[in-house]
Coordinates of C-alpha atoms in Angstrom, one line a residue:
Chain A
X1 CA -27.2 -81.8 -114.0
X2 CA -30.9 -81.0 -113.1
X3 CA -33.1 -83.9 -112.1
X4 CA -35.2 -83.3 -115.3
X5 CA -32.1 -83.5 -117.5
X6 CA -31.0 -86.7 -115.7
X7 CA -34.5 -88.3 -116.4
X8 CA -34.2 -87.2 -120.1
X9 CA -30.8 -88.9 -120.5
X10 CA -31.8 -92.1 -118.6
X11 CA -35.1 -92.6 -120.2
X12 CA -33.8 -91.9 -123.7
X13 CA -31.4 -94.7 -123.4
X14 CA -33.8 -97.0 -121.5
X15 CA -36.7 -96.6 -124.0
X16 CA -34.4 -97.1 -126.9
X17 CA -33.1 -100.3 -125.5
X18 CA -36.5 -101.7 -124.4
X19 CA -38.2 -100.9 -127.7
X20 CA -35.1 -102.0 -129.7
X21 CA -35.1 -98.7 -131.6
X22 CA -32.0 -98.2 -133.8
X23 CA -32.5 -94.5 -134.1
X24 CA -32.1 -91.9 -131.4
X25 CA -34.9 -91.5 -129.0
X26 CA -35.5 -88.0 -127.5
X27 CA -37.4 -87.3 -124.3
X28 CA -39.6 -84.2 -124.4
X29 CA -41.9 -82.3 -122.1
X30 CA -40.5 -83.7 -118.8
X31 CA -42.7 -82.8 -115.8
X32 CA -42.4 -83.9 -112.2
X33 CA -45.6 -84.4 -110.3
X34 CA -46.4 -85.6 -106.8
X35 CA -43.3 -84.2 -105.2
X36 CA -42.2 -85.7 -101.9
X37 CA -44.8 -87.9 -100.3
X38 CA -45.0 -91.1 -102.3
X39 CA -43.2 -92.4 -105.3
X40 CA -41.5 -89.9 -107.5
X41 CA -43.7 -89.4 -110.6
X42 CA -42.5 -88.0 -113.9
X43 CA -44.4 -87.4 -117.1
X44 CA -42.7 -87.2 -120.5
X45 CA -43.0 -88.0 -124.2
X46 CA -40.6 -90.4 -125.9
X47 CA -40.0 -89.5 -129.5
X48 CA -38.3 -91.4 -132.2
X49 CA -38.2 -91.3 -136.0
X50 CA -40.3 -93.6 -138.2
X51 CA -41.0 -94.0 -141.8
X52 CA -44.2 -92.0 -141.5
X53 CA -42.4 -89.1 -139.7
X54 CA -42.1 -89.7 -135.9
X55 CA -43.4 -91.8 -133.2
X56 CA -44.5 -90.0 -130.0
X57 CA -45.5 -92.0 -127.0
X58 CA -46.6 -90.4 -123.7
X59 CA -45.1 -92.1 -120.7
X60 CA -45.2 -91.9 -116.9
X61 CA -42.2 -93.0 -114.8
X62 CA -42.7 -93.8 -111.1
X63 CA -39.6 -94.3 -109.0
X64 CA -39.3 -95.6 -105.5
X65 CA -36.8 -93.5 -103.5
X66 CA -37.0 -96.0 -100.6
X67 CA -38.2 -93.4 -98.0
X68 CA -41.7 -92.6 -99.2
X69 CA -44.9 -92.8 -97.3
X70 CA -46.5 -96.3 -97.5
X71 CA -43.3 -97.8 -98.9
X72 CA -44.1 -100.9 -96.9
X73 CA -47.5 -101.5 -98.5
X74 CA -46.7 -100.1 -102.0
X75 CA -44.3 -102.1 -104.1
X76 CA -43.9 -100.9 -107.7
X77 CA -43.3 -104.5 -108.8
X78 CA -46.8 -105.4 -107.5
X79 CA -48.3 -102.3 -109.1
X80 CA -46.8 -103.4 -112.4
X81 CA -48.3 -106.8 -112.1
X82 CA -51.8 -105.4 -111.1
X83 CA -51.7 -103.0 -114.1
X84 CA -50.8 -105.9 -116.4
X85 CA -53.6 -108.0 -115.1
X86 CA -56.1 -105.1 -115.5
X87 CA -55.3 -104.8 -119.2
X88 CA -57.7 -107.7 -120.0
X89 CA -60.6 -106.1 -117.9
X90 CA -63.0 -103.2 -118.3
X91 CA -61.2 -101.2 -115.6
X92 CA -59.8 -98.0 -117.1
X93 CA -56.2 -98.0 -116.1
X94 CA -52.8 -97.1 -117.6
X95 CA -51.0 -99.7 -119.6
X96 CA -47.9 -100.9 -117.9
X97 CA -44.8 -100.9 -120.0
X98 CA -41.9 -102.0 -117.9
X99 CA -40.8 -102.6 -114.3
X100 CA -37.2 -102.1 -113.6
X101 CA -36.2 -103.4 -110.2
X102 CA -32.4 -102.6 -110.6
X103 CA -31.8 -99.3 -108.9
X104 CA -28.6 -98.8 -111.0
X105 CA -30.6 -98.6 -114.3
X106 CA -33.0 -95.8 -113.5
X107 CA -31.7 -94.5 -110.2
X108 CA -34.2 -96.4 -108.1
X109 CA -36.6 -99.3 -108.7
X110 CA -39.1 -97.9 -111.3
X111 CA -42.3 -98.6 -113.2
X112 CA -42.9 -97.1 -116.6
X113 CA -46.5 -96.9 -117.8
X114 CA -48.7 -95.1 -120.3
X115 CA -49.4 -91.4 -119.8
X116 CA -53.2 -91.3 -120.0
X117 CA -54.9 -88.1 -121.1
X118 CA -56.9 -86.4 -118.5
X119 CA -56.8 -84.1 -115.5
X120 CA -56.9 -84.8 -111.8
X121 CA -58.0 -81.8 -109.8
X122 CA -57.2 -82.1 -106.1
X123 CA -60.5 -82.4 -104.1
X124 CA -58.7 -80.8 -101.2
X125 CA -58.5 -77.4 -103.0
X126 CA -61.3 -74.9 -103.7
X127 CA -60.7 -75.0 -107.4
X128 CA -60.9 -78.9 -107.4
X129 CA -64.1 -78.8 -105.4
X130 CA -65.6 -76.3 -107.8
X131 CA -64.5 -78.5 -110.7
X132 CA -66.3 -81.6 -109.2
X133 CA -69.3 -79.6 -108.3
X134 CA -69.7 -78.3 -111.9
X135 CA -69.2 -81.9 -113.3
X136 CA -71.8 -83.2 -110.9
X137 CA -74.2 -80.6 -112.3
X138 CA -73.5 -81.8 -115.8
X139 CA -74.4 -85.3 -114.6
X140 CA -71.9 -87.5 -116.7
X141 CA -69.0 -87.8 -114.3
X142 CA -71.0 -89.1 -111.4
X143 CA -72.1 -92.0 -113.6
X144 CA -68.7 -92.7 -115.0
X145 CA -67.1 -92.4 -111.6
X146 CA -69.5 -94.9 -110.2
X147 CA -69.2 -97.2 -113.2
X148 CA -65.4 -97.4 -112.8
X149 CA -65.8 -98.6 -109.3
X150 CA -68.4 -101.1 -110.4
X151 CA -65.9 -102.3 -113.1
X152 CA -63.2 -102.8 -110.4
X153 CA -65.6 -104.9 -108.4
X154 CA -66.8 -106.8 -111.4
X155 CA -63.4 -108.0 -112.3
X156 CA -63.1 -111.7 -112.5
X157 CA -59.9 -111.5 -110.4
X158 CA -59.0 -115.2 -110.6
X159 CA -59.4 -115.1 -114.4
X160 CA -57.3 -111.9 -114.5
X161 CA -54.5 -113.5 -112.4
X162 CA -55.0 -111.2 -109.5
X163 CA -55.1 -113.9 -106.9
X164 CA -51.3 -113.3 -106.4
X165 CA -52.4 -110.5 -104.2
X166 CA -53.6 -113.1 -101.6
X167 CA -57.0 -114.4 -101.0
X168 CA -58.5 -114.1 -97.6
X169 CA -60.1 -117.2 -96.0
X170 CA -63.8 -117.4 -95.4
X171 CA -65.3 -115.6 -92.3
X172 CA -63.8 -112.3 -91.0
X173 CA -60.2 -112.9 -92.1
X174 CA -60.3 -110.0 -94.6
X175 CA -61.2 -107.4 -91.9
X176 CA -58.7 -109.0 -89.5
X177 CA -55.9 -109.0 -92.1
X178 CA -56.4 -105.3 -92.6
X179 CA -56.3 -104.6 -88.9
X180 CA -53.0 -106.6 -88.8
X181 CA -51.6 -104.7 -91.7
X182 CA -52.3 -101.2 -90.2
X183 CA -51.2 -102.4 -86.7
X184 CA -47.9 -103.4 -88.4
X185 CA -47.4 -100.1 -89.9
X186 CA -48.1 -98.4 -86.6
X187 CA -45.6 -100.6 -84.8
X188 CA -43.0 -100.1 -87.5
X189 CA -43.4 -96.3 -87.3
X190 CA -41.9 -96.3 -83.8
X191 CA -44.7 -93.9 -82.7
X192 CA -45.7 -94.1 -79.1
X193 CA -49.4 -94.5 -80.0
X194 CA -52.3 -93.5 -77.9
X195 CA -54.9 -95.4 -75.9
X196 CA -57.7 -94.2 -78.2
X197 CA -56.0 -96.3 -80.8
X198 CA -55.9 -99.4 -78.5
X199 CA -59.6 -98.8 -77.9
X200 CA -60.3 -98.6 -81.6
X201 CA -58.2 -101.7 -82.4
X202 CA -59.8 -103.7 -79.7
X203 CA -63.3 -102.7 -80.9
X204 CA -62.4 -103.5 -84.6
X205 CA -61.1 -106.9 -83.7
X206 CA -64.2 -107.7 -81.6
X207 CA -66.6 -106.7 -84.3
X208 CA -64.8 -107.8 -87.5
X209 CA -67.6 -108.7 -90.1
X210 CA -67.7 -111.8 -92.2
X211 CA -67.2 -111.5 -95.9
X212 CA -69.0 -113.9 -98.2
X213 CA -68.2 -112.2 -101.5
X214 CA -64.6 -111.2 -102.5
X215 CA -63.7 -108.8 -105.2
X216 CA -60.8 -106.8 -106.3
X217 CA -60.7 -103.8 -103.9
X218 CA -58.9 -100.5 -105.0
X219 CA -58.4 -99.4 -101.3
X220 CA -58.4 -95.6 -102.0
X221 CA -61.1 -95.0 -104.6
X222 CA -61.9 -91.3 -104.6
X223 CA -61.6 -88.2 -106.7
X224 CA -58.0 -87.2 -106.8
X225 CA -57.0 -90.8 -107.5
X226 CA -58.6 -90.9 -111.0
X227 CA -57.9 -89.1 -114.3
X228 CA -60.8 -87.4 -115.9
X229 CA -61.2 -86.5 -119.6
X230 CA -64.4 -85.0 -121.0
X231 CA -66.3 -85.9 -117.8
X232 CA -65.3 -89.6 -118.1
X233 CA -62.9 -91.5 -115.9
X234 CA -60.0 -92.1 -118.3
X235 CA -57.9 -94.0 -115.8
X236 CA -58.0 -95.2 -112.2
X237 CA -54.6 -94.4 -110.6
X238 CA -52.8 -95.0 -107.3
X239 CA -52.8 -98.8 -107.3
X240 CA -51.0 -98.9 -104.0
X241 CA -53.4 -100.3 -101.6
X242 CA -55.4 -102.9 -103.6
X243 CA -56.4 -106.2 -102.1
X244 CA -58.7 -109.0 -102.8
X245 CA -61.4 -108.4 -100.2
X246 CA -64.8 -107.1 -99.3
X247 CA -66.2 -104.6 -101.9
X248 CA -67.9 -102.8 -99.0
X249 CA -64.4 -101.6 -98.0
X250 CA -64.3 -99.4 -101.2
X251 CA -68.0 -98.5 -100.9
X252 CA -67.3 -97.3 -97.3
X253 CA -64.6 -95.1 -98.6
X254 CA -67.0 -93.6 -101.1
X255 CA -69.5 -93.0 -98.3
X256 CA -67.1 -91.5 -95.8
X257 CA -67.3 -87.9 -94.9
X258 CA -63.5 -87.8 -94.9
X259 CA -63.5 -87.6 -98.7
X260 CA -65.8 -84.6 -99.1
X261 CA -65.7 -81.2 -97.8
X262 CA -68.7 -78.9 -97.5
X263 CA -70.8 -81.0 -99.8
X264 CA -73.2 -84.1 -99.6
X265 CA -71.9 -85.4 -102.9
X266 CA -69.9 -88.6 -102.3
X267 CA -66.3 -88.1 -103.1
X268 CA -67.3 -84.5 -103.9
X269 CA -69.1 -85.6 -107.2
X270 CA -71.8 -88.4 -106.8
X271 CA -75.2 -87.8 -105.4
X272 CA -75.7 -90.5 -102.7
X273 CA -79.0 -91.9 -104.1
X274 CA -77.6 -92.1 -107.6
X275 CA -74.6 -94.0 -106.3
X276 CA -76.6 -96.6 -104.4
X277 CA -78.9 -97.2 -107.4
X278 CA -76.2 -97.2 -110.1
X279 CA -73.6 -99.2 -108.1
X280 CA -76.1 -101.9 -107.0
X281 CA -77.5 -102.2 -110.5
X282 CA -74.1 -102.4 -112.2
X283 CA -72.6 -105.0 -109.7
X284 CA -75.6 -106.9 -108.3
X285 CA -74.0 -106.2 -104.9
X286 CA -76.3 -104.8 -102.2
X287 CA -74.7 -102.1 -100.2
X288 CA -74.6 -103.0 -96.5
X289 CA -74.6 -99.8 -94.5
X290 CA -73.8 -101.5 -91.2
X291 CA -70.7 -103.1 -92.7
X292 CA -69.7 -99.9 -94.3
X293 CA -69.9 -98.2 -90.9
X294 CA -67.5 -100.8 -89.6
X295 CA -65.0 -100.1 -92.4
X296 CA -65.3 -96.4 -91.7
X297 CA -63.9 -97.1 -88.2
X298 CA -61.2 -99.2 -89.9
X299 CA -60.3 -96.2 -92.0
X300 CA -60.0 -94.1 -88.9
X301 CA -57.3 -96.7 -87.8
X302 CA -55.7 -96.5 -91.2
X303 CA -55.6 -92.7 -91.2
X304 CA -53.8 -92.8 -87.8
X305 CA -51.4 -95.4 -89.2
X306 CA -50.6 -93.3 -92.2
X307 CA -49.8 -90.3 -90.2
X308 CA -47.8 -92.2 -87.6
X309 CA -45.8 -93.8 -90.4
X310 CA -45.3 -90.4 -92.0
X311 CA -44.2 -88.8 -88.7
X312 CA -41.9 -91.7 -88.1
X313 CA -40.2 -91.3 -91.4
X314 CA -39.2 -87.7 -90.3
X315 CA -38.4 -88.8 -86.8
X316 CA -36.0 -91.5 -87.8
X317 CA -34.2 -89.2 -90.2
X318 CA -34.9 -91.2 -93.3
X319 CA -36.9 -88.3 -94.9
X320 CA -36.3 -84.6 -94.2
X321 CA -39.5 -83.2 -95.8
X322 CA -41.1 -80.9 -93.2
X323 CA -44.5 -81.9 -94.4
X324 CA -43.9 -85.2 -92.8
X325 CA -42.7 -83.6 -89.6
X326 CA -46.0 -81.7 -89.5
X327 CA -48.0 -85.0 -89.6
X328 CA -47.1 -85.5 -85.9
X329 CA -50.1 -83.2 -85.2
X330 CA -52.2 -84.9 -87.9
X331 CA -52.0 -88.0 -85.8
X332 CA -54.0 -86.1 -83.1
X333 CA -56.6 -85.2 -85.7
X334 CA -56.9 -88.8 -86.7
X335 CA -57.2 -89.9 -83.1
X336 CA -59.9 -87.2 -82.6
X337 CA -61.8 -88.7 -85.5
X338 CA -61.4 -92.3 -84.2
X339 CA -62.7 -91.3 -80.8
X340 CA -65.7 -89.6 -82.5
X341 CA -66.3 -92.8 -84.6
X342 CA -66.3 -94.8 -81.4
X343 CA -68.9 -92.4 -80.0
X344 CA -66.9 -90.2 -77.6
Chain B
X1 CA -35.4 -58.3 -71.3
X2 CA -35.6 -61.9 -72.6
X3 CA -38.7 -63.4 -74.1
X4 CA -40.2 -66.7 -72.9
X5 CA -39.3 -69.5 -75.3
X6 CA -42.9 -70.1 -76.4
X7 CA -43.3 -66.4 -77.3
X8 CA -40.0 -66.4 -79.1
X9 CA -41.0 -69.3 -81.3
X10 CA -44.4 -67.8 -81.9
X11 CA -42.7 -64.7 -83.3
X12 CA -40.3 -66.6 -85.5
X13 CA -43.3 -68.7 -86.8
X14 CA -45.2 -65.5 -87.7
X15 CA -42.2 -64.0 -89.5
X16 CA -41.6 -67.1 -91.6
X17 CA -45.3 -67.2 -92.6
X18 CA -45.7 -63.5 -93.3
X19 CA -42.4 -62.4 -94.6
X20 CA -39.8 -65.0 -95.4
X21 CA -42.1 -67.7 -97.0
X22 CA -43.8 -65.4 -99.5
X23 CA -40.4 -64.1 -100.6
X24 CA -39.1 -67.6 -101.5
X25 CA -39.6 -68.4 -105.2
X26 CA -38.9 -72.1 -105.4
X27 CA -42.2 -73.9 -104.8
X28 CA -40.8 -76.8 -102.8
X29 CA -38.6 -74.5 -100.6
X30 CA -41.5 -72.1 -100.0
X31 CA -43.8 -75.0 -98.9
X32 CA -41.0 -76.1 -96.5
X33 CA -40.9 -72.6 -95.1
X34 CA -44.6 -72.5 -94.4
X35 CA -44.4 -76.0 -92.8
X36 CA -41.5 -74.8 -90.6
X37 CA -43.8 -71.9 -89.5
X38 CA -46.7 -74.3 -88.7
X39 CA -44.4 -76.6 -86.8
X40 CA -42.9 -73.8 -84.7
X41 CA -46.3 -72.6 -83.9
X42 CA -47.4 -76.0 -82.6
X43 CA -44.2 -76.4 -80.5
X44 CA -44.8 -72.9 -79.1
X45 CA -48.3 -73.9 -78.1
X46 CA -47.0 -77.1 -76.6
X47 CA -44.5 -75.2 -74.5
X48 CA -47.0 -72.6 -73.4
X49 CA -49.8 -75.1 -72.5
X50 CA -47.8 -78.2 -71.6
X51 CA -47.5 -77.8 -67.9
X52 CA -51.1 -76.9 -67.3
X53 CA -52.2 -79.8 -69.5
X54 CA -50.0 -82.2 -67.5
X55 CA -51.5 -81.1 -64.2
X56 CA -55.0 -81.6 -65.4
X57 CA -54.1 -85.0 -67.0
X58 CA -52.6 -86.3 -63.7
X59 CA -55.7 -85.2 -61.7
X60 CA -58.1 -86.8 -64.2
X61 CA -56.1 -90.1 -64.4
X62 CA -55.8 -90.3 -60.6
X63 CA -59.6 -89.9 -60.3
X64 CA -60.1 -92.4 -62.9
X65 CA -58.0 -95.0 -61.0
X66 CA -60.1 -94.5 -57.9
X67 CA -63.2 -95.4 -59.8
X68 CA -61.6 -98.3 -61.7
X69 CA -60.2 -99.8 -58.5
X70 CA -63.8 -100.0 -57.2
X71 CA -65.1 -101.9 -60.2
X72 CA -62.1 -104.0 -61.4
X73 CA -62.2 -106.3 -58.4
X74 CA -63.3 -109.7 -59.5
X75 CA -61.1 -109.8 -62.6
X76 CA -58.0 -111.7 -63.7
X77 CA -54.6 -110.8 -62.2
X78 CA -53.4 -109.5 -65.5
X79 CA -56.0 -106.8 -65.5
X80 CA -55.3 -105.8 -61.9
X81 CA -51.6 -105.6 -62.7
X82 CA -52.2 -103.5 -65.8
X83 CA -54.3 -101.1 -63.9
X84 CA -51.8 -100.8 -61.1
X85 CA -49.0 -100.2 -63.6
X86 CA -51.1 -97.5 -65.3
X87 CA -51.8 -95.8 -62.0
X88 CA -48.1 -95.6 -61.2
X89 CA -47.4 -93.2 -64.1
X90 CA -50.6 -91.2 -63.9
X91 CA -50.4 -90.6 -67.6
X92 CA -53.2 -91.1 -70.1
X93 CA -50.7 -93.0 -72.4
X94 CA -50.3 -95.7 -69.8
X95 CA -54.0 -96.6 -70.1
X96 CA -53.3 -98.3 -73.5
X97 CA -52.1 -101.5 -71.9
X98 CA -55.1 -101.7 -69.6
X99 CA -57.5 -101.2 -72.5
X100 CA -55.7 -104.1 -74.4
X101 CA -56.0 -106.4 -71.5
X102 CA -59.7 -105.5 -71.0
X103 CA -60.5 -106.4 -74.7
X104 CA -58.3 -109.5 -74.5
X105 CA -60.2 -110.8 -71.5
X106 CA -63.7 -109.8 -72.7
X107 CA -65.3 -112.6 -70.5
X108 CA -67.5 -110.2 -68.7
X109 CA -68.8 -107.9 -71.4
X110 CA -70.7 -105.7 -69.0
X111 CA -67.7 -105.1 -66.8
X112 CA -65.5 -104.3 -69.8
X113 CA -68.0 -101.9 -71.1
X114 CA -68.3 -100.2 -67.6
X115 CA -64.6 -99.9 -67.4
X116 CA -64.3 -98.5 -70.9
X117 CA -67.2 -96.0 -70.2
X118 CA -65.1 -94.6 -67.3
X119 CA -61.9 -94.5 -69.3
X120 CA -63.3 -93.0 -72.5
X121 CA -64.2 -89.5 -71.1
X122 CA -60.6 -89.2 -69.8
X123 CA -59.3 -90.1 -73.3
X124 CA -61.7 -87.6 -74.8
X125 CA -60.4 -84.9 -72.6
X126 CA -56.8 -85.8 -73.4
X127 CA -57.6 -85.6 -77.1
X128 CA -59.3 -82.2 -76.7
X129 CA -56.2 -80.9 -75.0
X130 CA -54.0 -82.2 -77.8
X131 CA -56.4 -80.7 -80.4
X132 CA -55.8 -77.3 -78.7
X133 CA -52.2 -77.6 -79.9
X134 CA -52.9 -79.5 -83.2
X135 CA -55.4 -77.0 -84.6

């Protein structure tokens, strides 16, 4: 049986049971996206009869194969809880339907959520960059993209119940906990590392900034991680790296050159001045360039950790995808970046 | 006539990229074929350049230790030992432990900065050599 047919059969039975539907549920338009790197992601429509004709509900299934990149930091159960908490906020995000931890039910621990309308062009492809450039010219998406980040930072995270993510102590414990997290991923990867990384880690620990304002932080807010419909952000996706922490961590990710290619537009879509003005006015948070610079160095460490972890997955035989094998050389590129960020 | 292994891998990589990959219809398998081509190309470069890189690395690290030995005199034993251990291997990779000890000590900021300013050009050169292969 093909993987798509397996999904059809499993989901038909699962949706019928969870929604307590007496009639037959059929699963249509099954499509697999995001092959290989992270969680398996499937889109489909669940269809069942009703007195008015038929019910059709678009759904998205994410499954954890257990050998995906960032499996240590990205638990589907946590993603489910975060999405549930966000339902009472202004953050555009998919509704979470169910979390199924039992691997025997859907073939792996799984999260089922709403299929939100919209498109998600890759900013790493020419067609994607052209899409964002044209949207920037029309002027609506830059505002919506900035507003969605402001909405994340404006969430009353205690009220929303997001404090289960862990709340850093006062002082510099947020930055230090991120360093510890990425150091842990590097250690777990089994990669031999490089002295540039030791230099970067030492520098980051010695210069960790204090944080006096804590917000919900997405952790990877950029084009490619949001769905767009009619030039508006219809959903923020990829809730895999969220923390309670310094909002400048997200702002630094907006400002970094890593997330734009051949353009001055932040994340390929937002003019810098517009972002500063709009973000500060929507959040009341002043952007601190010096702290953002610090977090850009932290992102250099995070990139190295990602690639080392990916290369480690291939090296230890737990994932045979050759794209992971290739990341052995992406580690060098990340180290080159880290050295440049440190000024050499 | 037999081909040197680096050249052999280079040719296989080129064939995968130009002929075999484009003929594969399944998208995932085609991507894997192109990745195999890229990986073989990198390994080929590593084989061709590896021994030259190693010689240069050892020379640079040896010179670095001569300089470090002159300035890391009035420092805790743990730093002296870390430097001596790094000197034994003459590999850039062995400098990591010394860097960690320098940051951990941190008592004499100027001396730490002076030591790092000697070490960093050697790290930069090592990354440049690695980038020759990674590009």
